[in-house]
Each structure stands twice: as structure tokens, then as C-alpha cells.
Amino acid sequence: MTETLTEMKQKFEQDIIDMAVAEHHKYCMVYKRAKNEADAKMFYTAMRLGIIRGINYASNEVAKHNEEIDKEKK
């Protein structure tokens, strides 16, 4: 069964949320902090930005590599 683009985006978003929740719980246990919504949102935002930056970096590296290959062919 193939997933639609919308389903894949929803799964990706849920994975980010799950990871952020896990990191927030770990942070609370390690630093003996109370769980609160502000910290949870901070972890979610950080996860999302980190993933987006990683994807952008990887895309740029692939584009550079493809340009180098094209130059070598000429």
C-alpha cells in the first residue's frame, strides 16, 4: 500500500513530535525539572529546526556533487 504525500507528511510530523516528547522527558529526568508546556514547545521547535536544517544541508551537498559530476563530464 502506498502512502499519499499528505500521509507521509503527517507521519513525519508525528515522528518529530514523538522525538521531542522523548527528549523533553529525558531533560526533565536528568535536570530534575517539572514538565511544562513552554519547555515542551522549545524542544519541539528545536527538533523541527534541526531536521529542516539537516535536510537543507543534505540537499545543498547533493546539488554541489551533481554540479561537480556535470563539470567532469564536459
Coordinates of N, CA, C and O in Angstrom, one line a residue:
M1 N 0.8 -1.2 0.0 CA 0.0 0.0 0.0 C 0.9 1.2 0.0 O 1.8 1.4 0.8
T2 N 0.6 2.1 -0.9 CA 1.4 3.3 -1.0 C 0.8 4.5 -0.2 O -0.4 4.6 -0.2
E3 N 1.6 5.2 0.4 CA 1.1 6.4 1.2 C 1.0 7.6 0.3 O 1.9 7.8 -0.6
T4 N 0.1 8.4 0.6 CA 0.0 9.7 -0.1 C 1.0 10.7 0.5 O 1.5 10.4 1.6
L5 N 1.2 11.8 -0.2 CA 2.1 12.8 0.3 C 1.7 13.3 1.6 O 2.4 13.5 2.5
T6 N 0.4 13.6 1.7 CA -0.2 14.1 3.0 C 0.0 13.1 4.1 O 0.4 13.5 5.2
E7 N -0.2 11.8 3.9 CA 0.0 10.8 4.9 C 1.5 10.8 5.3 O 1.8 10.7 6.5
M8 N 2.4 10.9 4.4 CA 3.8 10.9 4.7 C 4.2 12.1 5.5 O 5.0 12.0 6.5
K9 N 3.6 13.3 5.2 CA 3.9 14.5 5.9 C 3.4 14.4 7.3 O 4.0 14.8 8.3
Q10 N 2.2 13.8 7.5 CA 1.6 13.6 8.8 C 2.5 12.7 9.7 O 2.7 12.9 10.9
K11 N 2.9 11.6 9.1 CA 3.8 10.6 9.8 C 5.1 11.3 10.2 O 5.6 11.1 11.3
F12 N 5.7 12.1 9.3 CA 6.9 12.8 9.6 C 6.7 13.7 10.7 O 7.5 13.8 11.6
E13 N 5.6 14.5 10.7 CA 5.3 15.4 11.8 C 5.1 14.7 13.1 O 5.6 15.1 14.1
Q14 N 4.5 13.6 13.1 CA 4.3 12.8 14.3 C 5.6 12.2 14.8 O 5.8 12.2 16.0
D15 N 6.5 11.8 13.9 CA 7.8 11.4 14.4 C 8.6 12.5 15.1 O 9.2 12.2 16.1
I16 N 8.5 13.7 14.6 CA 9.1 14.9 15.2 C 8.6 15.1 16.6 O 9.3 15.3 17.6
I17 N 7.2 15.0 16.7 CA 6.6 15.2 18.0 C 7.0 14.2 19.0 O 7.3 14.5 20.1
D18 N 7.0 12.9 18.5 CA 7.4 11.8 19.4 C 8.8 12.0 19.9 O 9.1 11.8 21.1
M19 N 9.7 12.4 19.0 CA 11.1 12.5 19.4 C 11.2 13.7 20.4 O 12.0 13.6 21.4
A20 N 10.5 14.8 20.1 CA 10.6 16.0 21.0 C 10.0 15.6 22.4 O 10.6 16.0 23.4
V21 N 9.0 14.8 22.4 CA 8.4 14.4 23.7 C 9.4 13.6 24.5 O 9.6 13.8 25.7
A22 N 10.1 12.7 23.8 CA 11.1 11.8 24.5 C 12.2 12.6 25.0 O 12.7 12.4 26.1
E23 N 12.7 13.6 24.2 CA 13.8 14.4 24.7 C 13.4 15.3 25.8 O 14.2 15.5 26.8
H24 N 12.2 15.8 25.8 CA 11.7 16.6 26.9 C 11.6 15.8 28.2 O 12.0 16.3 29.3
H25 N 11.1 14.6 28.1 CA 11.0 13.7 29.3 C 12.4 13.4 29.9 O 12.7 13.4 31.1
K26 N 13.4 13.1 29.0 CA 14.7 12.9 29.4 C 15.3 14.1 30.1 O 16.0 14.0 31.1
Y27 N 15.1 15.3 29.5 CA 15.6 16.5 30.0 C 15.0 16.7 31.5 O 15.8 17.1 32.4
C28 N 13.8 16.5 31.6 CA 13.1 16.7 32.9 C 13.7 15.7 34.0 O 13.9 16.1 35.1
M29 N 14.0 14.5 33.5 CA 14.5 13.5 34.5 C 16.0 13.8 34.8 O 16.4 13.8 36.0
V30 N 16.8 14.2 33.9 CA 18.2 14.5 34.1 C 18.4 15.7 35.0 O 19.2 15.7 35.9
Y31 N 17.6 16.8 34.7 CA 17.8 18.0 35.4 C 16.8 18.3 36.5 O 16.7 19.4 37.0
K32 N 16.0 17.2 36.8 CA 15.0 17.3 37.9 C 14.1 18.5 37.7 O 13.8 19.2 38.6
R33 N 13.6 18.7 36.5 CA 12.7 19.8 36.2 C 11.3 19.3 36.1 O 11.1 18.2 35.7
A34 N 10.4 20.2 36.4 CA 9.0 19.8 36.2 C 8.6 19.9 34.8 O 9.2 20.8 34.0
K35 N 7.7 19.0 34.3 CA 7.3 19.1 32.9 C 6.4 20.2 32.7 O 5.4 20.4 33.5
N36 N 6.7 21.1 31.7 CA 5.8 22.2 31.4 C 5.6 22.4 29.9 O 6.5 22.0 29.2
E37 N 4.6 23.1 29.6 CA 4.3 23.3 28.2 C 5.4 24.1 27.4 O 5.7 23.9 26.3
A38 N 5.9 25.1 28.1 CA 6.9 26.0 27.5 C 8.1 25.2 27.1 O 8.6 25.4 26.0
D39 N 8.6 24.4 28.0 CA 9.8 23.6 27.7 C 9.5 22.6 26.5 O 10.3 22.4 25.7
A40 N 8.3 22.0 26.6 CA 7.9 21.0 25.6 C 7.9 21.7 24.2 O 8.4 21.1 23.2
K41 N 7.4 22.9 24.1 CA 7.3 23.6 22.8 C 8.7 24.0 22.4 O 9.0 23.9 21.2
M42 N 9.6 24.3 23.3 CA 11.0 24.6 22.9 C 11.7 23.4 22.3 O 12.4 23.5 21.3
F43 N 11.5 22.2 22.9 CA 12.1 21.0 22.4 C 11.5 20.7 21.0 O 12.2 20.3 20.1
Y44 N 10.2 20.9 20.8 CA 9.6 20.6 19.5 C 10.2 21.6 18.4 O 10.5 21.1 17.4
T45 N 10.3 22.8 18.8 CA 10.8 23.8 17.8 C 12.2 23.5 17.5 O 12.6 23.6 16.3
A46 N 13.0 23.2 18.5 CA 14.4 22.8 18.2 C 14.6 21.6 17.3 O 15.4 21.6 16.4
M47 N 13.8 20.6 17.6 CA 13.8 19.4 16.7 C 13.4 19.7 15.3 O 14.1 19.3 14.4
R48 N 12.4 20.4 15.1 CA 11.9 20.8 13.8 C 12.9 21.6 13.0 O 13.2 21.3 11.9
L49 N 13.5 22.6 13.7 CA 14.5 23.4 13.0 C 15.8 22.6 12.7 O 16.4 22.7 11.6
G50 N 16.2 21.7 13.6 CA 17.3 20.9 13.3 C 17.1 20.0 12.2 O 18.0 19.8 11.3
I51 N 15.9 19.4 12.1 CA 15.6 18.5 11.0 C 15.6 19.3 9.6 O 16.2 18.8 8.6
I52 N 15.0 20.4 9.6 CA 14.9 21.2 8.4 C 16.3 21.7 8.0 O 16.6 21.6 6.8
R53 N 17.1 22.1 8.9 CA 18.5 22.5 8.5 C 19.3 21.3 8.0 O 20.0 21.5 7.1
G54 N 19.1 20.2 8.6 CA 19.8 19.0 8.1 C 19.3 18.6 6.7 O 20.2 18.2 5.9
I55 N 18.1 18.7 6.4 CA 17.6 18.4 5.1 C 18.1 19.4 4.1 O 18.5 19.0 3.0
N56 N 18.1 20.7 4.4 CA 18.6 21.7 3.5 C 20.1 21.5 3.3 O 20.6 21.6 2.1
Y57 N 20.9 21.2 4.3 CA 22.3 20.9 4.1 C 22.5 19.7 3.2 O 23.3 19.8 2.3
A58 N 21.8 18.7 3.4 CA 22.0 17.5 2.6 C 21.6 17.8 1.1 O 22.3 17.4 0.2
S59 N 20.5 18.5 0.9 CA 20.1 18.9 -0.4 C 21.2 19.7 -1.1 O 21.5 19.5 -2.3
N60 N 21.7 20.7 -0.4 CA 22.8 21.5 -1.0 C 24.0 20.7 -1.3 O 24.7 20.9 -2.4
E61 N 24.4 19.7 -0.5 CA 25.5 18.9 -0.8 C 25.3 18.0 -2.0 O 26.2 17.8 -2.8
V62 N 24.1 17.5 -2.1 CA 23.8 16.7 -3.3 C 23.8 17.6 -4.6 O 24.4 17.1 -5.6
A63 N 23.3 18.8 -4.5 CA 23.4 19.7 -5.7 C 24.8 20.0 -6.0 O 25.2 20.0 -7.2
K64 N 25.7 20.3 -5.1 CA 27.1 20.5 -5.3 C 27.7 19.3 -6.0 O 28.5 19.5 -7.0
H65 N 27.5 18.2 -5.5 CA 28.0 16.9 -6.0 C 27.6 16.7 -7.5 O 28.4 16.4 -8.3
N66 N 26.3 16.9 -7.7 CA 25.8 16.8 -9.1 C 26.4 17.8 -10.0 O 26.7 17.4 -11.2
E67 N 26.7 19.0 -9.6 CA 27.3 20.0 -10.4 C 28.8 19.6 -10.7 O 29.2 19.8 -11.9
E68 N 29.5 19.0 -9.7 CA 30.8 18.6 -10.0 C 30.9 17.4 -11.0 O 31.7 17.4 -11.8
I69 N 29.9 16.5 -10.9 CA 29.8 15.4 -11.9 C 29.6 16.0 -13.3 O 30.2 15.5 -14.2
D70 N 28.7 16.9 -13.4 CA 28.4 17.6 -14.7 C 29.6 18.2 -15.3 O 29.9 18.2 -16.5
K71 N 30.4 18.9 -14.4 CA 31.6 19.6 -14.9 C 32.6 18.6 -15.4 O 33.3 18.8 -16.3
E72 N 32.7 17.4 -14.7 CA 33.7 16.4 -15.1 C 33.3 15.8 -16.4 O 34.2 15.4 -17.2
K73 N 32.0 15.7 -16.7 CA 31.6 15.1 -17.9 C 31.9 15.9 -19.1 O 32.1 15.4 -20.2
K74 N 32.0 17.3 -18.9 CA 32.2 18.2 -20.0 C 33.7 18.3 -20.4 O 34.6 17.9 -20.1

